[in-house]
């Protein structure tokens, strides 16, 4: 084989390998961007340490992230609710029976769950309990929410794991 033909084949192989590598890498870059964790600026938030865990005031952080915070005094339960871009309560066409009945896609369980996940999230936690209810599904927390000076405190990890997603 002559040297020009060898160079042309090497260049062609390199081009094919490069295109294949880019094709495989592009979906990875998109996934990595989606997976990058959101962060919260805790500047101006009164943090405290307890047993080596940094705690933040739940109401202050949650409301700044757009959550509605409700305290249920009798049960010491905190409910955090956040609607998406256009939640059911904001969409007047979905409020009445007629609006709900006309949207056949939302009438089955799967459609209702997809609608709920697209529209927002609800979290229920209780003081001194590791149980959390996320969109109707029960789970366990690593640390219990605490009531300190009439304010509910949670670890920063709670904010990062649940509220920033």
Tab-separated table of N, CA and C in Angstrom:
chain	number	residue	atom	x	y	z
A	1	UNK	N	0.823	-1.171	0.000
A	1	UNK	CA	0.000	0.000	0.000
A	1	UNK	C	0.870	1.238	0.000
A	2	UNK	N	0.420	2.238	-0.732
A	2	UNK	CA	1.233	3.448	-0.752
A	2	UNK	C	0.933	4.296	0.484
A	3	UNK	N	1.842	5.179	0.897
A	3	UNK	CA	1.701	5.965	2.137
A	3	UNK	C	0.478	6.894	2.127
A	4	UNK	N	0.125	7.453	0.939
A	4	UNK	CA	-1.044	8.340	0.884
A	4	UNK	C	-2.323	7.577	1.218
A	5	UNK	N	-2.417	6.347	0.704
A	5	UNK	CA	-3.597	5.522	0.964
A	5	UNK	C	-3.687	5.171	2.447
A	6	UNK	N	-2.551	4.899	3.083
A	6	UNK	CA	-2.481	4.577	4.503
A	6	UNK	C	-2.944	5.752	5.356
A	7	UNK	N	-2.507	6.969	5.018
A	7	UNK	CA	-2.900	8.163	5.756
A	7	UNK	C	-4.398	8.403	5.609
A	8	UNK	N	-4.923	8.207	4.382
A	8	UNK	CA	-6.338	8.413	4.128
A	8	UNK	C	-7.183	7.430	4.952
A	9	UNK	N	-6.751	6.169	5.045
A	9	UNK	CA	-7.478	5.171	5.834
A	9	UNK	C	-7.409	5.498	7.322
A	10	UNK	N	-6.248	5.945	7.790
A	10	UNK	CA	-6.104	6.307	9.208
A	10	UNK	C	-6.999	7.494	9.544
A	11	UNK	N	-7.031	8.480	8.659
A	11	UNK	CA	-7.863	9.655	8.875
A	11	UNK	C	-9.343	9.259	8.894
A	12	UNK	N	-9.744	8.375	7.977
A	12	UNK	CA	-11.139	7.922	7.898
A	12	UNK	C	-11.522	7.153	9.165
A	13	UNK	N	-10.637	6.285	9.647
A	13	UNK	CA	-10.904	5.534	10.884
A	13	UNK	C	-11.050	6.490	12.071
A	14	UNK	N	-10.154	7.464	12.131
A	14	UNK	CA	-10.206	8.423	13.227
A	14	UNK	C	-11.514	9.211	13.195
A	15	UNK	N	-11.955	9.580	12.005
A	15	UNK	CA	-13.208	10.322	11.865
A	15	UNK	C	-14.393	9.466	12.316
A	16	UNK	N	-14.422	8.213	11.929
A	16	UNK	CA	-15.515	7.311	12.311
A	16	UNK	C	-15.527	7.100	13.822
A	17	UNK	N	-14.366	6.878	14.408
A	17	UNK	CA	-14.278	6.680	15.853
A	17	UNK	C	-14.713	7.955	16.583
A	18	UNK	N	-14.317	9.117	16.094
A	18	UNK	CA	-14.697	10.388	16.706
A	18	UNK	C	-16.201	10.622	16.673
A	19	UNK	N	-16.819	10.350	15.528
A	19	UNK	CA	-18.261	10.518	15.405
A	19	UNK	C	-18.990	9.551	16.338
A	20	UNK	N	-18.526	8.316	16.397
A	20	UNK	CA	-19.154	7.326	17.279
A	20	UNK	C	-19.018	7.748	18.742
A	21	UNK	N	-17.865	8.239	19.128
A	21	UNK	CA	-17.647	8.670	20.511
A	21	UNK	C	-18.556	9.842	20.867
A	22	UNK	N	-18.685	10.802	19.966
A	22	UNK	CA	-19.569	11.952	20.219
A	22	UNK	C	-21.027	11.509	20.328
A	23	UNK	N	-21.415	10.585	19.474
A	23	UNK	CA	-22.793	10.087	19.500
A	23	UNK	C	-23.094	9.418	20.832
A	24	UNK	N	-22.145	8.686	21.367
A	24	UNK	CA	-22.350	8.016	22.644
A	24	UNK	C	-22.253	8.985	23.828
A	25	UNK	N	-21.438	10.015	23.707
A	25	UNK	CA	-21.198	10.927	24.823
A	25	UNK	C	-22.303	11.962	24.994
A	26	UNK	N	-22.957	12.402	23.922
A	26	UNK	CA	-23.962	13.457	24.028
A	26	UNK	C	-25.095	13.113	24.980
A	27	UNK	N	-25.694	11.917	24.924
A	27	UNK	CA	-26.747	11.620	25.904
A	27	UNK	C	-26.232	11.646	27.343
A	28	UNK	N	-24.986	11.296	27.528
A	28	UNK	CA	-24.389	11.309	28.860
A	28	UNK	C	-24.300	12.731	29.392
A	29	UNK	N	-23.917	13.687	28.552
A	29	UNK	CA	-23.842	15.074	28.987
A	29	UNK	C	-25.211	15.590	29.386
A	30	UNK	N	-26.237	15.253	28.624
A	30	UNK	CA	-27.590	15.688	28.957
A	30	UNK	C	-28.025	15.081	30.283
A	31	UNK	N	-27.740	13.812	30.498
A	31	UNK	CA	-28.126	13.166	31.748
A	31	UNK	C	-27.374	13.769	32.926
A	32	UNK	N	-26.110	14.072	32.743
A	32	UNK	CA	-25.321	14.653	33.825
A	32	UNK	C	-25.878	16.021	34.209
A	33	UNK	N	-26.306	16.802	33.223
A	33	UNK	CA	-26.869	18.123	33.518
A	33	UNK	C	-28.163	17.986	34.306
A	34	UNK	N	-28.998	17.011	33.924
A	34	UNK	CA	-30.243	16.793	34.639
A	34	UNK	C	-29.983	16.330	36.064
A	35	UNK	N	-28.914	15.558	36.264
A	35	UNK	CA	-28.626	14.985	37.572
A	35	UNK	C	-27.940	15.966	38.513
A	36	UNK	N	-27.413	17.063	37.976
A	36	UNK	CA	-26.732	18.023	38.841
A	36	UNK	C	-27.714	18.537	39.881
A	37	UNK	N	-27.308	18.465	41.108
A	37	UNK	CA	-28.197	18.833	42.217
A	37	UNK	C	-28.413	20.342	42.248
A	38	UNK	N	-29.647	20.720	42.518
A	38	UNK	CA	-29.939	22.118	42.762
A	38	UNK	C	-29.383	22.445	44.137
A	39	UNK	N	-29.071	23.693	44.351
A	39	UNK	CA	-28.569	24.069	45.668
A	39	UNK	C	-29.403	25.225	46.208
A	40	UNK	N	-29.303	25.426	47.501
A	40	UNK	CA	-30.044	26.482	48.173
A	40	UNK	C	-29.042	27.388	48.865
A	41	UNK	N	-29.255	28.685	48.752
A	41	UNK	CA	-28.378	29.658	49.399
A	41	UNK	C	-28.894	29.894	50.820
A	42	UNK	N	-28.168	29.385	51.792
A	42	UNK	CA	-28.573	29.479	53.193
A	42	UNK	C	-28.151	30.804	53.848
A	43	UNK	N	-27.673	31.752	53.045
A	43	UNK	CA	-27.288	33.059	53.578
A	43	UNK	C	-28.519	33.730	54.190
A	44	UNK	N	-28.384	34.217	55.392
A	44	UNK	CA	-29.489	34.884	56.057
A	44	UNK	C	-30.428	33.933	56.789
A	45	UNK	N	-30.147	32.636	56.722
A	45	UNK	CA	-30.959	31.637	57.416
A	45	UNK	C	-30.278	31.310	58.742
A	46	UNK	N	-31.034	31.337	59.833
A	46	UNK	CA	-30.474	31.017	61.146
A	46	UNK	C	-30.325	29.505	61.258
A	47	UNK	N	-29.097	29.035	61.126
A	47	UNK	CA	-28.800	27.603	61.227
A	47	UNK	C	-28.357	27.291	62.650
A	48	UNK	N	-28.501	26.041	63.044
A	48	UNK	CA	-27.984	25.625	64.348
A	48	UNK	C	-27.448	24.205	64.237
A	49	UNK	N	-26.546	23.872	65.116
A	49	UNK	CA	-25.958	22.530	65.163
A	49	UNK	C	-26.552	21.763	66.327
A	50	UNK	N	-26.878	20.506	66.078
A	50	UNK	CA	-27.353	19.638	67.154
A	50	UNK	C	-26.816	18.241	66.869
A	51	UNK	N	-26.045	17.729	67.807
A	51	UNK	CA	-25.433	16.404	67.675
A	51	UNK	C	-24.682	16.232	66.350
A	52	UNK	N	-23.990	17.287	65.920
A	52	UNK	CA	-23.187	17.218	64.709
A	52	UNK	C	-23.961	17.368	63.406
A	53	UNK	N	-25.257	17.688	63.506
A	53	UNK	CA	-26.084	17.866	62.316
A	53	UNK	C	-26.503	19.325	62.218
A	54	UNK	N	-26.345	19.905	61.033
A	54	UNK	CA	-26.738	21.300	60.836
A	54	UNK	C	-28.231	21.357	60.524
A	55	UNK	N	-28.962	22.106	61.339
A	55	UNK	CA	-30.409	22.225	61.209
A	55	UNK	C	-30.796	23.600	60.677
A	56	UNK	N	-31.899	23.635	59.891
A	56	UNK	CA	-32.405	24.896	59.350
A	56	UNK	C	-33.900	25.000	59.659
A	57	UNK	N	-34.422	26.236	59.785
A	57	UNK	CA	-35.853	26.411	60.061
A	57	UNK	C	-36.682	26.042	58.822
A	58	UNK	N	-37.535	25.041	58.971
A	58	UNK	CA	-38.280	24.486	57.845
A	58	UNK	C	-39.188	25.511	57.167
A	59	UNK	N	-39.997	26.229	57.935
A	59	UNK	CA	-40.951	27.169	57.319
A	59	UNK	C	-40.233	28.215	56.471
A	60	UNK	N	-39.189	28.806	57.000
A	60	UNK	CA	-38.467	29.857	56.284
A	60	UNK	C	-37.900	29.344	54.962
A	61	UNK	N	-37.273	28.176	54.991
A	61	UNK	CA	-36.671	27.615	53.787
A	61	UNK	C	-37.753	27.167	52.797
A	62	UNK	N	-38.756	26.442	53.293
A	62	UNK	CA	-39.795	25.903	52.410
A	62	UNK	C	-40.579	27.021	51.720
A	63	UNK	N	-40.977	28.045	52.480
A	63	UNK	CA	-41.727	29.140	51.870
A	63	UNK	C	-40.896	29.891	50.841
A	64	UNK	N	-39.591	30.021	51.084
A	64	UNK	CA	-38.739	30.703	50.105
A	64	UNK	C	-38.599	29.880	48.822
A	65	UNK	N	-38.863	28.586	48.906
A	65	UNK	CA	-38.831	27.716	47.725
A	65	UNK	C	-40.207	27.564	47.074
A	66	UNK	N	-41.200	28.285	47.585
A	66	UNK	CA	-42.515	28.269	46.973
A	66	UNK	C	-43.503	27.273	47.556
A	67	UNK	N	-43.168	26.671	48.681
A	67	UNK	CA	-44.071	25.723	49.336
A	67	UNK	C	-45.042	26.467	50.239
A	68	UNK	N	-46.261	25.962	50.320
A	68	UNK	CA	-47.225	26.423	51.315
A	68	UNK	C	-47.022	25.523	52.524
A	69	UNK	N	-46.807	26.112	53.689
A	69	UNK	CA	-46.527	25.354	54.908
A	69	UNK	C	-47.727	25.454	55.841
A	70	UNK	N	-48.224	24.292	56.259
A	70	UNK	CA	-49.372	24.250	57.164
A	70	UNK	C	-49.001	23.467	58.412
A	71	UNK	N	-49.265	24.060	59.568
A	71	UNK	CA	-48.994	23.421	60.871
A	71	UNK	C	-50.305	22.898	61.432
A	72	UNK	N	-50.324	21.624	61.807
A	72	UNK	CA	-51.507	21.029	62.432
A	72	UNK	C	-51.172	20.808	63.903
A	73	UNK	N	-51.681	21.713	64.742
A	73	UNK	CA	-51.312	21.764	66.149
A	73	UNK	C	-51.657	20.485	66.907
A	74	UNK	N	-52.821	19.912	66.654
A	74	UNK	CA	-53.269	18.735	67.410
A	74	UNK	C	-52.344	17.530	67.205
A	75	UNK	N	-51.794	17.389	66.014
A	75	UNK	CA	-50.958	16.210	65.704
A	75	UNK	C	-49.471	16.529	65.598
A	76	UNK	N	-49.124	17.808	65.686
A	76	UNK	CA	-47.743	18.266	65.471
A	76	UNK	C	-47.235	17.845	64.093
A	77	UNK	N	-48.125	17.907	63.113
A	77	UNK	CA	-47.811	17.533	61.739
A	77	UNK	C	-47.596	18.803	60.917
A	78	UNK	N	-46.626	18.748	60.013
A	78	UNK	CA	-46.353	19.837	59.094
A	78	UNK	C	-46.633	19.314	57.697
A	79	UNK	N	-47.425	20.059	56.941
A	79	UNK	CA	-47.724	19.679	55.557
A	79	UNK	C	-47.123	20.746	54.657
A	80	UNK	N	-46.311	20.300	53.710
A	80	UNK	CA	-45.694	21.188	52.730
A	80	UNK	C	-46.318	20.872	51.380
A	81	UNK	N	-46.850	21.869	50.716
A	81	UNK	CA	-47.479	21.644	49.408
A	81	UNK	C	-46.935	22.652	48.407
A	82	UNK	N	-46.635	22.152	47.222
A	82	UNK	CA	-46.142	23.029	46.157
A	82	UNK	C	-46.777	22.593	44.850
A	83	UNK	N	-47.427	23.528	44.229
A	83	UNK	CA	-48.036	23.248	42.939
A	83	UNK	C	-47.026	23.557	41.843
A	84	UNK	N	-47.165	22.858	40.726
A	84	UNK	CA	-46.287	23.086	39.577
A	84	UNK	C	-46.684	24.350	38.848
A	85	UNK	N	-46.291	24.428	37.574
A	85	UNK	CA	-46.557	25.626	36.773
A	85	UNK	C	-48.039	25.975	36.713
A	86	UNK	N	-48.887	24.966	36.476
A	86	UNK	CA	-50.322	25.220	36.397
A	86	UNK	C	-51.022	24.071	37.077
A	87	UNK	N	-51.186	24.184	38.375
A	87	UNK	CA	-51.791	23.115	39.146
A	87	UNK	C	-53.295	23.058	38.975
A	88	UNK	N	-53.884	22.014	39.529
A	88	UNK	CA	-55.321	21.800	39.390
A	88	UNK	C	-56.104	22.974	39.954
A	89	UNK	N	-55.651	23.530	41.080
A	89	UNK	CA	-56.385	24.631	41.696
A	89	UNK	C	-56.322	25.894	40.830
A	90	UNK	N	-55.227	26.057	40.064
A	90	UNK	CA	-55.088	27.237	39.223
A	90	UNK	C	-55.815	27.075	37.899
A	91	UNK	N	-56.033	25.829	37.458
A	91	UNK	CA	-56.674	25.548	36.185
A	91	UNK	C	-58.177	25.422	36.419
A	92	UNK	N	-58.905	26.506	36.230
A	92	UNK	CA	-60.339	26.547	36.541
A	92	UNK	C	-61.128	25.519	35.735
A	93	UNK	N	-60.648	25.142	34.542
A	93	UNK	CA	-61.384	24.176	33.724
A	93	UNK	C	-61.383	22.786	34.348
A	94	UNK	N	-60.458	22.507	35.269
A	94	UNK	CA	-60.362	21.192	35.888
A	94	UNK	C	-61.080	21.137	37.232
A	95	UNK	N	-61.576	22.287	37.708
A	95	UNK	CA	-62.132	22.349	39.051
A	95	UNK	C	-63.502	21.699	39.178
A	96	UNK	N	-64.368	21.888	38.208
A	96	UNK	CA	-65.719	21.345	38.319
A	96	UNK	C	-65.786	19.904	37.848
A	97	UNK	N	-66.910	19.250	38.112
A	97	UNK	CA	-67.105	17.874	37.661
A	97	UNK	C	-67.006	17.774	36.150
A	98	UNK	N	-67.571	18.769	35.448
A	98	UNK	CA	-67.559	18.744	33.989
A	98	UNK	C	-66.123	18.759	33.457
A	99	UNK	N	-65.294	19.642	33.999
A	99	UNK	CA	-63.907	19.738	33.557
A	99	UNK	C	-63.137	18.454	33.807
A	100	UNK	N	-63.365	17.825	34.958
A	100	UNK	CA	-62.672	16.579	35.280
A	100	UNK	C	-63.167	15.443	34.387
A	101	UNK	N	-64.469	15.411	34.125
A	101	UNK	CA	-65.037	14.341	33.308
A	101	UNK	C	-64.620	14.459	31.846
A	102	UNK	N	-64.423	15.696	31.377
A	102	UNK	CA	-64.045	15.885	29.975
A	102	UNK	C	-62.624	15.419	29.714
A	103	UNK	N	-61.769	15.458	30.692
A	103	UNK	CA	-60.384	15.047	30.515
A	103	UNK	C	-60.269	13.559	30.820
A	104	UNK	N	-60.576	12.732	29.834
A	104	UNK	CA	-60.616	11.276	30.012
A	104	UNK	C	-59.252	10.706	30.420
A	105	UNK	N	-58.158	11.362	30.009
A	105	UNK	CA	-56.818	10.863	30.336
A	105	UNK	C	-56.543	10.908	31.831
A	106	UNK	N	-57.217	11.789	32.553
A	106	UNK	CA	-56.955	11.948	33.980
A	106	UNK	C	-57.900	11.127	34.844
A	107	UNK	N	-58.816	10.400	34.238
A	107	UNK	CA	-59.832	9.698	35.009
A	107	UNK	C	-59.330	8.374	35.596
A	108	UNK	N	-58.322	7.740	34.991
A	108	UNK	CA	-57.825	6.489	35.550
A	108	UNK	C	-56.720	6.780	36.570
A	109	UNK	N	-56.342	5.749	37.349
A	109	UNK	CA	-55.333	5.941	38.394
A	109	UNK	C	-54.002	6.415	37.836
A	110	UNK	N	-53.579	5.829	36.701
A	110	UNK	CA	-52.297	6.201	36.109
A	110	UNK	C	-52.308	7.679	35.698
A	111	UNK	N	-53.381	8.105	35.067
A	111	UNK	CA	-53.491	9.499	34.632
A	111	UNK	C	-53.485	10.455	35.799
A	112	UNK	N	-54.169	10.080	36.878
A	112	UNK	CA	-54.214	10.946	38.056
A	112	UNK	C	-52.839	11.031	38.707
A	113	UNK	N	-52.101	9.925	38.777
A	113	UNK	CA	-50.763	9.947	39.373
A	113	UNK	C	-49.823	10.786	38.527
A	114	UNK	N	-49.885	10.639	37.176
A	114	UNK	CA	-49.025	11.428	36.309
A	114	UNK	C	-49.342	12.907	36.458
A	115	UNK	N	-50.635	13.240	36.549
A	115	UNK	CA	-51.041	14.626	36.713
A	115	UNK	C	-50.511	15.175	38.031
A	116	UNK	N	-50.594	14.381	39.091
A	116	UNK	CA	-50.134	14.807	40.410
A	116	UNK	C	-48.635	15.058	40.393
A	117	UNK	N	-47.877	14.156	39.748
A	117	UNK	CA	-46.426	14.316	39.733
A	117	UNK	C	-46.023	15.501	38.873
A	118	UNK	N	-46.768	15.792	37.803
A	118	UNK	CA	-46.434	16.910	36.937
A	118	UNK	C	-46.803	18.242	37.590
A	119	UNK	N	-47.838	18.251	38.414
A	119	UNK	CA	-48.373	19.498	38.931
A	119	UNK	C	-47.744	19.967	40.235
A	120	UNK	N	-47.224	19.079	41.049
A	120	UNK	CA	-46.652	19.523	42.307
A	120	UNK	C	-46.389	18.382	43.259
A	121	UNK	N	-45.997	18.734	44.476
A	121	UNK	CA	-45.660	17.730	45.483
A	121	UNK	C	-46.230	18.126	46.837
A	122	UNK	N	-46.531	17.105	47.636
A	122	UNK	CA	-46.989	17.305	49.005
A	122	UNK	C	-46.160	16.426	49.925
A	123	UNK	N	-45.661	17.015	50.995
A	123	UNK	CA	-44.880	16.294	51.994
A	123	UNK	C	-45.554	16.478	53.342
A	124	UNK	N	-45.673	15.409	54.106
A	124	UNK	CA	-46.202	15.496	55.472
A	124	UNK	C	-45.180	14.883	56.416
A	125	UNK	N	-44.789	15.658	57.422
A	125	UNK	CA	-43.850	15.167	58.428
A	125	UNK	C	-44.416	15.511	59.797
A	126	UNK	N	-43.917	14.818	60.811
A	126	UNK	CA	-44.405	15.033	62.164
A	126	UNK	C	-43.223	15.231	63.101
A	127	UNK	N	-43.399	16.128	64.061
A	127	UNK	CA	-42.344	16.390	65.041
A	127	UNK	C	-42.020	15.089	65.772
A	128	UNK	N	-40.728	14.828	65.949
A	128	UNK	CA	-40.207	13.654	66.658
A	128	UNK	C	-40.611	12.322	66.017
A	129	UNK	N	-40.863	12.321	64.700
A	129	UNK	CA	-41.180	11.087	63.982
A	129	UNK	C	-40.319	11.008	62.727
A	130	UNK	N	-39.830	9.833	62.416
A	130	UNK	CA	-39.024	9.639	61.210
A	130	UNK	C	-39.877	9.324	59.983
A	131	UNK	N	-41.186	9.269	60.140
A	131	UNK	CA	-42.067	8.967	59.020
A	131	UNK	C	-42.297	10.221	58.177
A	132	UNK	N	-42.237	10.058	56.861
A	132	UNK	CA	-42.574	11.130	55.925
A	132	UNK	C	-43.542	10.547	54.904
A	133	UNK	N	-44.498	11.353	54.501
A	133	UNK	CA	-45.419	10.945	53.443
A	133	UNK	C	-45.173	11.899	52.279
A	134	UNK	N	-44.712	11.326	51.165
A	134	UNK	CA	-44.389	12.095	49.976
A	134	UNK	C	-45.399	11.735	48.892
A	135	UNK	N	-46.243	12.684	48.525
A	135	UNK	CA	-47.266	12.454	47.502
A	135	UNK	C	-48.060	11.178	47.769
A	136	UNK	N	-48.388	10.953	49.041
A	136	UNK	CA	-49.203	9.800	49.416
A	136	UNK	C	-48.425	8.527	49.693
A	137	UNK	N	-47.123	8.518	49.457
A	137	UNK	CA	-46.282	7.338	49.682
A	137	UNK	C	-45.480	7.531	50.967
A	138	UNK	N	-45.519	6.533	51.838
A	138	UNK	CA	-44.829	6.634	53.125
A	138	UNK	C	-43.363	6.267	52.988
A	139	UNK	N	-42.511	7.009	53.690
A	139	UNK	CA	-41.080	6.740	53.706
A	139	UNK	C	-40.515	7.037	55.086
A	140	UNK	N	-39.202	6.891	55.210
A	140	UNK	CA	-38.535	7.120	56.487
A	140	UNK	C	-37.455	8.189	56.324
A	141	UNK	N	-37.367	9.054	57.315
A	141	UNK	CA	-36.324	10.082	57.361
A	141	UNK	C	-35.129	9.574	58.148
A	142	UNK	N	-33.982	10.142	57.875
A	142	UNK	CA	-32.778	9.813	58.638
A	142	UNK	C	-32.846	10.456	60.034
A	143	UNK	N	-33.376	11.679	60.113
A	143	UNK	CA	-33.464	12.425	61.368
A	143	UNK	C	-34.895	12.918	61.552
A	144	UNK	N	-35.310	13.037	62.801
A	144	UNK	CA	-36.661	13.522	63.065
A	144	UNK	C	-36.691	15.045	63.035
A	145	UNK	N	-37.772	15.642	62.524
A	145	UNK	CA	-37.939	17.091	62.626
A	145	UNK	C	-38.073	17.468	64.102
A	146	UNK	N	-37.513	18.622	64.477
A	146	UNK	CA	-37.514	19.030	65.885
A	146	UNK	C	-38.188	20.379	66.058
A	147	UNK	N	-38.855	20.547	67.168
A	147	UNK	CA	-39.471	21.818	67.532
A	147	UNK	C	-38.532	22.499	68.531
A	148	UNK	N	-37.968	23.635	68.141
A	148	UNK	CA	-37.050	24.385	68.993
A	148	UNK	C	-37.525	25.834	69.011
A	149	UNK	N	-37.846	26.346	70.185
A	149	UNK	CA	-38.355	27.717	70.335
A	149	UNK	C	-39.536	27.977	69.400
A	150	UNK	N	-40.490	27.058	69.378
A	150	UNK	CA	-41.715	27.167	68.576
A	150	UNK	C	-41.462	27.185	67.068
A	151	UNK	N	-40.299	26.718	66.634
A	151	UNK	CA	-39.987	26.632	65.204
A	151	UNK	C	-39.561	25.206	64.874
A	152	UNK	N	-40.001	24.721	63.725
A	152	UNK	CA	-39.614	23.381	63.281
A	152	UNK	C	-38.278	23.463	62.561
A	153	UNK	N	-37.348	22.625	62.993
A	153	UNK	CA	-36.032	22.553	62.363
A	153	UNK	C	-35.845	21.168	61.751
A	154	UNK	N	-35.223	21.166	60.570
A	154	UNK	CA	-34.887	19.917	59.875
A	154	UNK	C	-33.433	20.009	59.425
A	155	UNK	N	-32.793	18.863	59.202
A	155	UNK	CA	-31.422	18.898	58.690
A	155	UNK	C	-31.380	19.483	57.280
A	156	UNK	N	-30.261	20.097	56.922
A	156	UNK	CA	-30.080	20.602	55.564
A	156	UNK	C	-30.271	19.477	54.554
A	157	UNK	N	-29.925	18.256	54.941
A	157	UNK	CA	-30.079	17.127	54.020
A	157	UNK	C	-31.544	16.896	53.644
A	158	UNK	N	-32.482	17.221	54.545
A	158	UNK	CA	-33.912	17.105	54.242
A	158	UNK	C	-34.279	18.065	53.106
A	159	UNK	N	-33.798	19.293	53.199
A	159	UNK	CA	-34.069	20.298	52.161
A	159	UNK	C	-33.523	19.811	50.826
A	160	UNK	N	-32.291	19.342	50.832
A	160	UNK	CA	-31.655	18.910	49.592
A	160	UNK	C	-32.309	17.661	49.012
A	161	UNK	N	-32.725	16.743	49.869
A	161	UNK	CA	-33.293	15.492	49.386
A	161	UNK	C	-34.733	15.641	48.893
A	162	UNK	N	-35.524	16.449	49.562
A	162	UNK	CA	-36.951	16.528	49.240
A	162	UNK	C	-37.377	17.837	48.581
A	163	UNK	N	-36.978	18.952	49.106
A	163	UNK	CA	-37.525	20.221	48.643
A	163	UNK	C	-36.874	20.767	47.380
A	164	UNK	N	-35.644	20.392	47.124
A	164	UNK	CA	-34.953	20.925	45.945
A	164	UNK	C	-35.132	20.063	44.704
A	165	UNK	N	-35.801	18.951	44.791
A	165	UNK	CA	-35.957	18.070	43.625
A	165	UNK	C	-37.095	18.507	42.751
